[in-house]
Amino acid sequence: IRMPRDGRPAGIGVRMALIEGKSVIVEVPPASDAQRRGVRVGDVLLEPARESGPLGSIATLRVKGCDGRTRVVRVRREA
């Protein structure tokens, strides 16, 4: 999710869609911190409210991969 840089909360730089009631990652920009940390298209964000926060801070996220495994990923919040 992209958020403005004017003091409002920033996201982790990915695009998500609500699919069957789940927040599914549908785009991970190249060279983003999310991509470097292993966030992939198709991952389900289990706690989407934790995604936004101050620009540059670290988000600790629980994601469920296409393989069904749940993992914790630490991603820097970007615009």
PDB file of N, CA, C and O in Angstrom:
ATOM      1  N   ILE A   1       0.859  -1.165   0.000  1.00  0.00           N
ATOM      2  CA  ILE A   1       0.000   0.000   0.000  1.00  0.00           C
ATOM      3  C   ILE A   1       0.897   1.216   0.000  1.00  0.00           C
ATOM      4  O   ILE A   1       1.814   1.305   0.812  1.00  0.00           O
ATOM      5  N   ARG A   2       0.641   2.132  -0.879  1.00  0.00           N
ATOM      6  CA  ARG A   2       1.444   3.345  -0.957  1.00  0.00           C
ATOM      7  C   ARG A   2       0.733   4.463  -0.205  1.00  0.00           C
ATOM      8  O   ARG A   2      -0.450   4.685  -0.395  1.00  0.00           O
ATOM      9  N   MET A   3       1.467   5.162   0.627  1.00  0.00           N
ATOM     10  CA  MET A   3       0.893   6.234   1.422  1.00  0.00           C
ATOM     11  C   MET A   3       1.712   7.500   1.165  1.00  0.00           C
ATOM     12  O   MET A   3       2.899   7.439   0.872  1.00  0.00           O
ATOM     13  N   PRO A   4       1.110   8.664   1.298  1.00  0.00           N
ATOM     14  CA  PRO A   4       1.829   9.919   1.085  1.00  0.00           C
ATOM     15  C   PRO A   4       2.910  10.150   2.125  1.00  0.00           C
ATOM     16  O   PRO A   4       2.895   9.565   3.195  1.00  0.00           O
ATOM     17  N   ARG A   5       3.834  11.052   1.791  1.00  0.00           N
ATOM     18  CA  ARG A   5       4.970  11.344   2.682  1.00  0.00           C
ATOM     19  C   ARG A   5       4.739  12.566   3.555  1.00  0.00           C
ATOM     20  O   ARG A   5       5.674  13.133   4.069  1.00  0.00           O
ATOM     21  N   ASP A   6       3.527  12.990   3.728  1.00  0.00           N
ATOM     22  CA  ASP A   6       3.255  14.233   4.454  1.00  0.00           C
ATOM     23  C   ASP A   6       2.939  14.015   5.928  1.00  0.00           C
ATOM     24  O   ASP A   6       2.145  14.717   6.508  1.00  0.00           O
ATOM     25  N   GLY A   7       3.560  13.045   6.543  1.00  0.00           N
ATOM     26  CA  GLY A   7       3.365  12.801   7.967  1.00  0.00           C
ATOM     27  C   GLY A   7       2.319  11.749   8.279  1.00  0.00           C
ATOM     28  O   GLY A   7       2.219  11.303   9.404  1.00  0.00           O
ATOM     29  N   ARG A   8       1.545  11.356   7.293  1.00  0.00           N
ATOM     30  CA  ARG A   8       0.574  10.289   7.517  1.00  0.00           C
ATOM     31  C   ARG A   8       1.298   8.949   7.520  1.00  0.00           C
ATOM     32  O   ARG A   8       2.419   8.847   7.040  1.00  0.00           O
ATOM     33  N   PRO A   9       0.651   7.888   8.023  1.00  0.00           N
ATOM     34  CA  PRO A   9       1.310   6.581   8.082  1.00  0.00           C
ATOM     35  C   PRO A   9       1.760   6.082   6.709  1.00  0.00           C
ATOM     36  O   PRO A   9       1.129   6.354   5.698  1.00  0.00           O
ATOM     37  N   ALA A  10       2.867   5.355   6.707  1.00  0.00           N
ATOM     38  CA  ALA A  10       3.396   4.735   5.490  1.00  0.00           C
ATOM     39  C   ALA A  10       3.138   3.244   5.550  1.00  0.00           C
ATOM     40  O   ALA A  10       2.997   2.668   6.622  1.00  0.00           O
ATOM     41  N   GLY A  11       3.093   2.623   4.390  1.00  0.00           N
ATOM     42  CA  GLY A  11       2.912   1.184   4.307  1.00  0.00           C
ATOM     43  C   GLY A  11       4.229   0.502   3.978  1.00  0.00           C
ATOM     44  O   GLY A  11       5.292   1.114   4.043  1.00  0.00           O
ATOM     45  N   ILE A  12       4.158  -0.760   3.597  1.00  0.00           N
ATOM     46  CA  ILE A  12       5.379  -1.513   3.307  1.00  0.00           C
ATOM     47  C   ILE A  12       5.714  -1.524   1.823  1.00  0.00           C
ATOM     48  O   ILE A  12       6.595  -2.244   1.388  1.00  0.00           O
ATOM     49  N   GLY A  13       5.015  -0.698   1.030  1.00  0.00           N
ATOM     50  CA  GLY A  13       5.355  -0.546  -0.377  1.00  0.00           C
ATOM     51  C   GLY A  13       4.773  -1.594  -1.307  1.00  0.00           C
ATOM     52  O   GLY A  13       5.158  -1.660  -2.466  1.00  0.00           O
ATOM     53  N   VAL A  14       3.850  -2.424  -0.839  1.00  0.00           N
ATOM     54  CA  VAL A  14       3.246  -3.454  -1.692  1.00  0.00           C
ATOM     55  C   VAL A  14       1.803  -3.054  -2.004  1.00  0.00           C
ATOM     56  O   VAL A  14       1.230  -2.198  -1.344  1.00  0.00           O
ATOM     57  N   ARG A  15       1.234  -3.703  -3.008  1.00  0.00           N
ATOM     58  CA  ARG A  15      -0.198  -3.544  -3.293  1.00  0.00           C
ATOM     59  C   ARG A  15      -0.902  -4.809  -2.852  1.00  0.00           C
ATOM     60  O   ARG A  15      -0.397  -5.911  -3.069  1.00  0.00           O
ATOM     61  N   MET A  16      -2.063  -4.622  -2.222  1.00  0.00           N
ATOM     62  CA  MET A  16      -2.849  -5.755  -1.746  1.00  0.00           C
ATOM     63  C   MET A  16      -4.252  -5.671  -2.309  1.00  0.00           C
ATOM     64  O   MET A  16      -4.717  -4.601  -2.693  1.00  0.00           O
ATOM     65  N   ALA A  17      -4.907  -6.815  -2.339  1.00  0.00           N
ATOM     66  CA  ALA A  17      -6.313  -6.889  -2.725  1.00  0.00           C
ATOM     67  C   ALA A  17      -7.025  -7.774  -1.716  1.00  0.00           C
ATOM     68  O   ALA A  17      -6.443  -8.721  -1.192  1.00  0.00           O
ATOM     69  N   LEU A  18      -8.276  -7.443  -1.469  1.00  0.00           N
ATOM     70  CA  LEU A  18      -9.089  -8.266  -0.585  1.00  0.00           C
ATOM     71  C   LEU A  18      -9.695  -9.373  -1.437  1.00  0.00           C
ATOM     72  O   LEU A  18     -10.504  -9.118  -2.325  1.00  0.00           O
ATOM     73  N   ILE A  19      -9.254 -10.605  -1.210  1.00  0.00           N
ATOM     74  CA  ILE A  19      -9.704 -11.764  -1.977  1.00  0.00           C
ATOM     75  C   ILE A  19     -10.263 -12.778  -0.999  1.00  0.00           C
ATOM     76  O   ILE A  19      -9.549 -13.250  -0.113  1.00  0.00           O
ATOM     77  N   GLU A  20     -11.546 -13.091  -1.156  1.00  0.00           N
ATOM     78  CA  GLU A  20     -12.234 -14.020  -0.265  1.00  0.00           C
ATOM     79  C   GLU A  20     -12.018 -13.657   1.198  1.00  0.00           C
ATOM     80  O   GLU A  20     -11.763 -14.525   2.044  1.00  0.00           O
ATOM     81  N   GLY A  21     -12.058 -12.353   1.486  1.00  0.00           N
ATOM     82  CA  GLY A  21     -11.934 -11.877   2.850  1.00  0.00           C
ATOM     83  C   GLY A  21     -10.517 -11.835   3.398  1.00  0.00           C
ATOM     84  O   GLY A  21     -10.323 -11.548   4.564  1.00  0.00           O
ATOM     85  N   LYS A  22      -9.521 -12.085   2.555  1.00  0.00           N
ATOM     86  CA  LYS A  22      -8.115 -12.089   2.996  1.00  0.00           C
ATOM     87  C   LYS A  22      -7.335 -10.998   2.273  1.00  0.00           C
ATOM     88  O   LYS A  22      -7.595 -10.708   1.106  1.00  0.00           O
ATOM     89  N   SER A  23      -6.368 -10.384   2.977  1.00  0.00           N
ATOM     90  CA  SER A  23      -5.497  -9.372   2.374  1.00  0.00           C
ATOM     91  C   SER A  23      -4.353 -10.079   1.665  1.00  0.00           C
ATOM     92  O   SER A  23      -3.404 -10.544   2.291  1.00  0.00           O
ATOM     93  N   VAL A  24      -4.478 -10.169   0.338  1.00  0.00           N
ATOM     94  CA  VAL A  24      -3.506 -10.892  -0.478  1.00  0.00           C
ATOM     95  C   VAL A  24      -2.587  -9.905  -1.182  1.00  0.00           C
ATOM     96  O   VAL A  24      -3.061  -8.924  -1.778  1.00  0.00           O
ATOM     97  N   ILE A  25      -1.298 -10.154  -1.124  1.00  0.00           N
ATOM     98  CA  ILE A  25      -0.327  -9.292  -1.791  1.00  0.00           C
ATOM     99  C   ILE A  25      -0.358  -9.603  -3.280  1.00  0.00           C
ATOM    100  O   ILE A  25      -0.164 -10.750  -3.689  1.00  0.00           O
ATOM    101  N   VAL A  26      -0.629  -8.559  -4.087  1.00  0.00           N
ATOM    102  CA  VAL A  26      -0.745  -8.732  -5.533  1.00  0.00           C
ATOM    103  C   VAL A  26       0.392  -8.068  -6.305  1.00  0.00           C
ATOM    104  O   VAL A  26       0.550  -8.300  -7.497  1.00  0.00           O
ATOM    105  N   GLU A  27       1.183  -7.244  -5.629  1.00  0.00           N
ATOM    106  CA  GLU A  27       2.347  -6.630  -6.285  1.00  0.00           C
ATOM    107  C   GLU A  27       3.410  -6.314  -5.248  1.00  0.00           C
ATOM    108  O   GLU A  27       3.107  -5.738  -4.200  1.00  0.00           O
ATOM    109  N   VAL A  28       4.637  -6.692  -5.547  1.00  0.00           N
ATOM    110  CA  VAL A  28       5.794  -6.359  -4.713  1.00  0.00           C
ATOM    111  C   VAL A  28       6.780  -5.631  -5.624  1.00  0.00           C
ATOM    112  O   VAL A  28       7.344  -6.238  -6.534  1.00  0.00           O
ATOM    113  N   PRO A  29       6.976  -4.325  -5.428  1.00  0.00           N
ATOM    114  CA  PRO A  29       7.855  -3.578  -6.324  1.00  0.00           C
ATOM    115  C   PRO A  29       9.295  -4.103  -6.300  1.00  0.00           C
ATOM    116  O   PRO A  29       9.810  -4.470  -5.239  1.00  0.00           O
ATOM    117  N   PRO A  30       9.939  -4.124  -7.471  1.00  0.00           N
ATOM    118  CA  PRO A  30      11.348  -4.531  -7.535  1.00  0.00           C
ATOM    119  C   PRO A  30      12.203  -3.589  -6.685  1.00  0.00           C
ATOM    120  O   PRO A  30      11.916  -2.395  -6.604  1.00  0.00           O
ATOM    121  N   ALA A  31      13.200  -4.129  -6.074  1.00  0.00           N
ATOM    122  CA  ALA A  31      14.179  -3.386  -5.258  1.00  0.00           C
ATOM    123  C   ALA A  31      13.567  -2.782  -3.990  1.00  0.00           C
ATOM    124  O   ALA A  31      14.219  -1.992  -3.324  1.00  0.00           O
ATOM    125  N   SER A  32      12.345  -3.143  -3.641  1.00  0.00           N
ATOM    126  CA  SER A  32      11.743  -2.655  -2.395  1.00  0.00           C
ATOM    127  C   SER A  32      12.278  -3.479  -1.227  1.00  0.00           C
ATOM    128  O   SER A  32      12.785  -4.589  -1.405  1.00  0.00           O
ATOM    129  N   ASP A  33      12.165  -2.932  -0.026  1.00  0.00           N
ATOM    130  CA  ASP A  33      12.586  -3.683   1.150  1.00  0.00           C
ATOM    131  C   ASP A  33      11.729  -4.939   1.305  1.00  0.00           C
ATOM    132  O   ASP A  33      12.232  -5.991   1.692  1.00  0.00           O
ATOM    133  N   ALA A  34      10.454  -4.833   0.955  1.00  0.00           N
ATOM    134  CA  ALA A  34       9.569  -6.007   1.036  1.00  0.00           C
ATOM    135  C   ALA A  34      10.097  -7.140   0.151  1.00  0.00           C
ATOM    136  O   ALA A  34      10.133  -8.301   0.572  1.00  0.00           O
ATOM    137  N   GLN A  35      10.529  -6.815  -1.057  1.00  0.00           N
ATOM    138  CA  GLN A  35      11.072  -7.846  -1.943  1.00  0.00           C
ATOM    139  C   GLN A  35      12.362  -8.425  -1.364  1.00  0.00           C
ATOM    140  O   GLN A  35      12.552  -9.639  -1.343  1.00  0.00           O
ATOM    141  N   ARG A  36      13.240  -7.558  -0.872  1.00  0.00           N
ATOM    142  CA  ARG A  36      14.510  -8.026  -0.289  1.00  0.00           C
ATOM    143  C   ARG A  36      14.279  -8.929   0.911  1.00  0.00           C
ATOM    144  O   ARG A  36      15.078  -9.832   1.181  1.00  0.00           O
ATOM    145  N   ARG A  37      13.189  -8.705   1.654  1.00  0.00           N
ATOM    146  CA  ARG A  37      12.899  -9.492   2.865  1.00  0.00           C
ATOM    147  C   ARG A  37      12.090 -10.750   2.587  1.00  0.00           C
ATOM    148  O   ARG A  37      11.741 -11.472   3.501  1.00  0.00           O
ATOM    149  N   GLY A  38      11.740 -10.975   1.307  1.00  0.00           N
ATOM    150  CA  GLY A  38      11.080 -12.228   0.955  1.00  0.00           C
ATOM    151  C   GLY A  38       9.570 -12.188   0.848  1.00  0.00           C
ATOM    152  O   GLY A  38       8.933 -13.234   0.759  1.00  0.00           O
ATOM    153  N   VAL A  39       8.973 -10.987   0.853  1.00  0.00           N
ATOM    154  CA  VAL A  39       7.529 -10.889   0.643  1.00  0.00           C
ATOM    155  C   VAL A  39       7.261 -11.195  -0.827  1.00  0.00           C
ATOM    156  O   VAL A  39       7.936 -10.676  -1.717  1.00  0.00           O
ATOM    157  N   ARG A  40       6.266 -12.041  -1.094  1.00  0.00           N
ATOM    158  CA  ARG A  40       5.991 -12.512  -2.453  1.00  0.00           C
ATOM    159  C   ARG A  40       4.525 -12.296  -2.833  1.00  0.00           C
ATOM    160  O   ARG A  40       3.641 -12.299  -1.974  1.00  0.00           O
ATOM    161  N   VAL A  41       4.295 -12.142  -4.136  1.00  0.00           N
ATOM    162  CA  VAL A  41       2.930 -12.098  -4.645  1.00  0.00           C
ATOM    163  C   VAL A  41       2.237 -13.399  -4.247  1.00  0.00           C
ATOM    164  O   VAL A  41       2.820 -14.479  -4.355  1.00  0.00           O
ATOM    165  N   GLY A  42       1.017 -13.275  -3.751  1.00  0.00           N
ATOM    166  CA  GLY A  42       0.264 -14.442  -3.301  1.00  0.00           C
ATOM    167  C   GLY A  42       0.321 -14.647  -1.797  1.00  0.00           C
ATOM    168  O   GLY A  42      -0.497 -15.380  -1.245  1.00  0.00           O
ATOM    169  N   ASP A  43       1.289 -14.015  -1.118  1.00  0.00           N
ATOM    170  CA  ASP A  43       1.333 -14.097   0.339  1.00  0.00           C
ATOM    171  C   ASP A  43       0.080 -13.443   0.915  1.00  0.00           C
ATOM    172  O   ASP A  43      -0.432 -12.462   0.367  1.00  0.00           O
ATOM    173  N   VAL A  44      -0.404 -13.968   2.026  1.00  0.00           N
ATOM    174  CA  VAL A  44      -1.558 -13.396   2.729  1.00  0.00           C
ATOM    175  C   VAL A  44      -1.039 -12.695   3.972  1.00  0.00           C
ATOM    176  O   VAL A  44      -0.326 -13.290   4.782  1.00  0.00           O
ATOM    177  N   LEU A  45      -1.391 -11.424   4.097  1.00  0.00           N
ATOM    178  CA  LEU A  45      -1.008 -10.643   5.267  1.00  0.00           C
ATOM    179  C   LEU A  45      -2.007 -10.965   6.370  1.00  0.00           C
ATOM    180  O   LEU A  45      -3.202 -10.678   6.251  1.00  0.00           O
ATOM    181  N   LEU A  46      -1.551 -11.604   7.448  1.00  0.00           N
ATOM    182  CA  LEU A  46      -2.443 -12.090   8.494  1.00  0.00           C
ATOM    183  C   LEU A  46      -2.909 -11.006   9.452  1.00  0.00           C
ATOM    184  O   LEU A  46      -3.953 -11.146  10.082  1.00  0.00           O
ATOM    185  N   GLU A  47      -2.139  -9.936   9.586  1.00  0.00           N
ATOM    186  CA  GLU A  47      -2.512  -8.822  10.474  1.00  0.00           C
ATOM    187  C   GLU A  47      -2.319  -7.519   9.703  1.00  0.00           C
ATOM    188  O   GLU A  47      -1.373  -6.767   9.966  1.00  0.00           O
ATOM    189  N   PRO A  48      -3.211  -7.208   8.745  1.00  0.00           N
ATOM    190  CA  PRO A  48      -3.011  -6.046   7.884  1.00  0.00           C
ATOM    191  C   PRO A  48      -2.930  -4.718   8.624  1.00  0.00           C
ATOM    192  O   PRO A  48      -2.288  -3.786   8.149  1.00  0.00           O
ATOM    193  N   ALA A  49      -3.514  -4.607   9.793  1.00  0.00           N
ATOM    194  CA  ALA A  49      -3.468  -3.353  10.547  1.00  0.00           C
ATOM    195  C   ALA A  49      -2.046  -3.005  10.980  1.00  0.00           C
ATOM    196  O   ALA A  49      -1.741  -1.842  11.228  1.00  0.00           O
ATOM    197  N   ARG A  50      -1.152  -3.974  11.045  1.00  0.00           N
ATOM    198  CA  ARG A  50       0.230  -3.732  11.481  1.00  0.00           C
ATOM    199  C   ARG A  50       1.099  -3.208  10.351  1.00  0.00           C
ATOM    200  O   ARG A  50       2.244  -2.841  10.557  1.00  0.00           O
ATOM    201  N   GLU A  51       0.551  -3.143   9.136  1.00  0.00           N
ATOM    202  CA  GLU A  51       1.312  -2.767   7.959  1.00  0.00           C
ATOM    203  C   GLU A  51       1.665  -1.279   7.948  1.00  0.00           C
ATOM    204  O   GLU A  51       2.738  -0.903   7.533  1.00  0.00           O
ATOM    205  N   SER A  52       0.787  -0.420   8.424  1.00  0.00           N
ATOM    206  CA  SER A  52       1.067   1.011   8.351  1.00  0.00           C
ATOM    207  C   SER A  52       1.653   1.541   9.655  1.00  0.00           C
ATOM    208  O   SER A  52       1.433   0.999  10.728  1.00  0.00           O
ATOM    209  N   GLY A  53       2.439   2.619   9.514  1.00  0.00           N
ATOM    210  CA  GLY A  53       3.100   3.246  10.651  1.00  0.00           C
ATOM    211  C   GLY A  53       4.016   4.342  10.146  1.00  0.00           C
ATOM    212  O   GLY A  53       3.986   4.692   8.969  1.00  0.00           O
ATOM    213  N   PRO A  54       4.868   4.887  10.991  1.00  0.00           N
ATOM    214  CA  PRO A  54       5.744   5.979  10.582  1.00  0.00           C
ATOM    215  C   PRO A  54       6.702   5.567   9.454  1.00  0.00           C
ATOM    216  O   PRO A  54       7.266   4.474   9.478  1.00  0.00           O
ATOM    217  N   LEU A  55       6.867   6.450   8.484  1.00  0.00           N
ATOM    218  CA  LEU A  55       7.777   6.223   7.366  1.00  0.00           C
ATOM    219  C   LEU A  55       9.179   5.897   7.885  1.00  0.00           C
ATOM    220  O   LEU A  55       9.699   6.566   8.776  1.00  0.00           O
ATOM    221  N   GLY A  56       9.757   4.825   7.371  1.00  0.00           N
ATOM    222  CA  GLY A  56      11.110   4.431   7.753  1.00  0.00           C
ATOM    223  C   GLY A  56      11.179   3.479   8.932  1.00  0.00           C
ATOM    224  O   GLY A  56      12.227   2.898   9.196  1.00  0.00           O
ATOM    225  N   SER A  57      10.077   3.320   9.649  1.00  0.00           N
ATOM    226  CA  SER A  57      10.081   2.392  10.788  1.00  0.00           C
ATOM    227  C   SER A  57       9.947   0.958  10.278  1.00  0.00           C
ATOM    228  O   SER A  57       9.661   0.713   9.115  1.00  0.00           O
ATOM    229  N   ILE A  58      10.153   0.010  11.166  1.00  0.00           N
ATOM    230  CA  ILE A  58      10.098  -1.410  10.808  1.00  0.00           C
ATOM    231  C   ILE A  58       8.736  -1.990  11.186  1.00  0.00           C
ATOM    232  O   ILE A  58       8.275  -1.827  12.313  1.00  0.00           O
ATOM    233  N   ALA A  59       8.121  -2.685  10.230  1.00  0.00           N
ATOM    234  CA  ALA A  59       6.871  -3.402  10.479  1.00  0.00           C
ATOM    235  C   ALA A  59       7.205  -4.879  10.658  1.00  0.00           C
ATOM    236  O   ALA A  59       7.913  -5.458   9.832  1.00  0.00           O
ATOM    237  N   THR A  60       6.739  -5.470  11.727  1.00  0.00           N
ATOM    238  CA  THR A  60       6.889  -6.902  11.942  1.00  0.00           C
ATOM    239  C   THR A  60       5.571  -7.546  11.546  1.00  0.00           C
ATOM    240  O   THR A  60       4.544  -7.318  12.186  1.00  0.00           O
ATOM    241  N   LEU A  61       5.609  -8.320  10.456  1.00  0.00           N
ATOM    242  CA  LEU A  61       4.390  -8.849   9.849  1.00  0.00           C
ATOM    243  C   LEU A  61       4.348 -10.365   9.882  1.00  0.00           C
ATOM    244  O   LEU A  61       5.373 -11.023   9.725  1.00  0.00           O
ATOM    245  N   ARG A  62       3.144 -10.891  10.049  1.00  0.00           N
ATOM    246  CA  ARG A  62       2.922 -12.334   9.895  1.00  0.00           C
ATOM    247  C   ARG A  62       2.280 -12.541   8.539  1.00  0.00           C
ATOM    248  O   ARG A  62       1.249 -11.933   8.238  1.00  0.00           O
ATOM    249  N   VAL A  63       2.921 -13.345   7.713  1.00  0.00           N
ATOM    250  CA  VAL A  63       2.385 -13.643   6.390  1.00  0.00           C
ATOM    251  C   VAL A  63       2.282 -15.153   6.210  1.00  0.00           C
ATOM    252  O   VAL A  63       3.053 -15.916   6.785  1.00  0.00           O
ATOM    253  N   LYS A  64       1.293 -15.539   5.417  1.00  0.00           N
ATOM    254  CA  LYS A  64       1.127 -16.948   5.078  1.00  0.00           C
ATOM    255  C   LYS A  64       1.437 -17.085   3.599  1.00  0.00           C
ATOM    256  O   LYS A  64       0.807 -16.443   2.761  1.00  0.00           O
ATOM    257  N   GLY A  65       2.417 -17.907   3.269  1.00  0.00           N
ATOM    258  CA  GLY A  65       2.830 -18.098   1.895  1.00  0.00           C
ATOM    259  C   GLY A  65       1.934 -19.055   1.140  1.00  0.00           C
ATOM    260  O   GLY A  65       1.059 -19.720   1.713  1.00  0.00           O
ATOM    261  N   CYS A  66       2.150 -19.130  -0.163  1.00  0.00           N
ATOM    262  CA  CYS A  66       1.377 -20.045  -1.017  1.00  0.00           C
ATOM    263  C   CYS A  66       1.583 -21.506  -0.614  1.00  0.00           C
ATOM    264  O   CYS A  66       0.756 -22.354  -0.932  1.00  0.00           O
ATOM    265  N   ASP A  67       2.689 -21.782   0.078  1.00  0.00           N
ATOM    266  CA  ASP A  67       2.962 -23.145   0.535  1.00  0.00           C
ATOM    267  C   ASP A  67       2.220 -23.484   1.826  1.00  0.00           C
ATOM    268  O   ASP A  67       2.338 -24.591   2.352  1.00  0.00           O
ATOM    269  N   GLY A  68       1.470 -22.509   2.368  1.00  0.00           N
ATOM    270  CA  GLY A  68       0.704 -22.733   3.585  1.00  0.00           C
ATOM    271  C   GLY A  68       1.462 -22.443   4.863  1.00  0.00           C
ATOM    272  O   GLY A  68       0.885 -22.471   5.945  1.00  0.00           O
ATOM    273  N   ARG A  69       2.741 -22.141   4.754  1.00  0.00           N
ATOM    274  CA  ARG A  69       3.549 -21.860   5.956  1.00  0.00           C
ATOM    275  C   ARG A  69       3.394 -20.405   6.375  1.00  0.00           C
ATOM    276  O   ARG A  69       3.372 -19.504   5.546  1.00  0.00           O
ATOM    277  N   THR A  70       3.328 -20.205   7.683  1.00  0.00           N
ATOM    278  CA  THR A  70       3.265 -18.863   8.244  1.00  0.00           C
ATOM    279  C   THR A  70       4.667 -18.467   8.680  1.00  0.00           C
ATOM    280  O   THR A  70       5.394 -19.272   9.262  1.00  0.00           O
ATOM    281  N   ARG A  71       5.036 -17.230   8.366  1.00  0.00           N
ATOM    282  CA  ARG A  71       6.358 -16.752   8.761  1.00  0.00           C
ATOM    283  C   ARG A  71       6.265 -15.290   9.200  1.00  0.00           C
ATOM    284  O   ARG A  71       5.284 -14.620   8.913  1.00  0.00           O
ATOM    285  N   VAL A  72       7.270 -14.839   9.915  1.00  0.00           N
ATOM    286  CA  VAL A  72       7.355 -13.458  10.371  1.00  0.00           C
ATOM    287  C   VAL A  72       8.395 -12.765   9.514  1.00  0.00           C
ATOM    288  O   VAL A  72       9.500 -13.276   9.309  1.00  0.00           O
ATOM    289  N   VAL A  73       8.022 -11.586   8.993  1.00  0.00           N
ATOM    290  CA  VAL A  73       8.908 -10.810   8.125  1.00  0.00           C
ATOM    291  C   VAL A  73       8.998  -9.401   8.690  1.00  0.00           C
ATOM    292  O   VAL A  73       7.993  -8.804   9.053  1.00  0.00           O
ATOM    293  N   ARG A  74      10.213  -8.876   8.773  1.00  0.00           N
ATOM    294  CA  ARG A  74      10.431  -7.497   9.235  1.00  0.00           C
ATOM    295  C   ARG A  74      10.757  -6.646   8.011  1.00  0.00           C
ATOM    296  O   ARG A  74      11.753  -6.892   7.338  1.00  0.00           O
ATOM    297  N   VAL A  75       9.898  -5.643   7.736  1.00  0.00           N
ATOM    298  CA  VAL A  75      10.010  -4.824   6.528  1.00  0.00           C
ATOM    299  C   VAL A  75       9.994  -3.349   6.906  1.00  0.00           C
ATOM    300  O   VAL A  75       9.177  -2.916   7.724  1.00  0.00           O
ATOM    301  N   ARG A  76      10.886  -2.569   6.267  1.00  0.00           N
ATOM    302  CA  ARG A  76      10.903  -1.125   6.487  1.00  0.00           C
ATOM    303  C   ARG A  76       9.717  -0.490   5.756  1.00  0.00           C
ATOM    304  O   ARG A  76       9.440  -0.814   4.612  1.00  0.00           O
ATOM    305  N   ARG A  77       9.018   0.407   6.447  1.00  0.00           N
ATOM    306  CA  ARG A  77       7.871   1.093   5.846  1.00  0.00           C
ATOM    307  C   ARG A  77       8.371   2.129   4.841  1.00  0.00           C
ATOM    308  O   ARG A  77       9.278   2.901   5.144  1.00  0.00           O
ATOM    309  N   GLU A  78       7.765   2.101   3.644  1.00  0.00           N
ATOM    310  CA  GLU A  78       8.158   2.978   2.539  1.00  0.00           C
ATOM    311  C   GLU A  78       6.936   3.688   2.000  1.00  0.00           C
ATOM    312  O   GLU A  78       5.813   3.304   2.272  1.00  0.00           O
ATOM    313  N   ALA A  79       7.173   4.692   1.191  1.00  0.00           N
ATOM    314  CA  ALA A  79       6.069   5.397   0.518  1.00  0.00           C
ATOM    315  C   ALA A  79       5.760   4.710  -0.790  1.00  0.00           C
ATOM    316  O   ALA A  79       6.508   3.937  -1.292  1.00  0.00           O
TER     317      ALA A  79
END
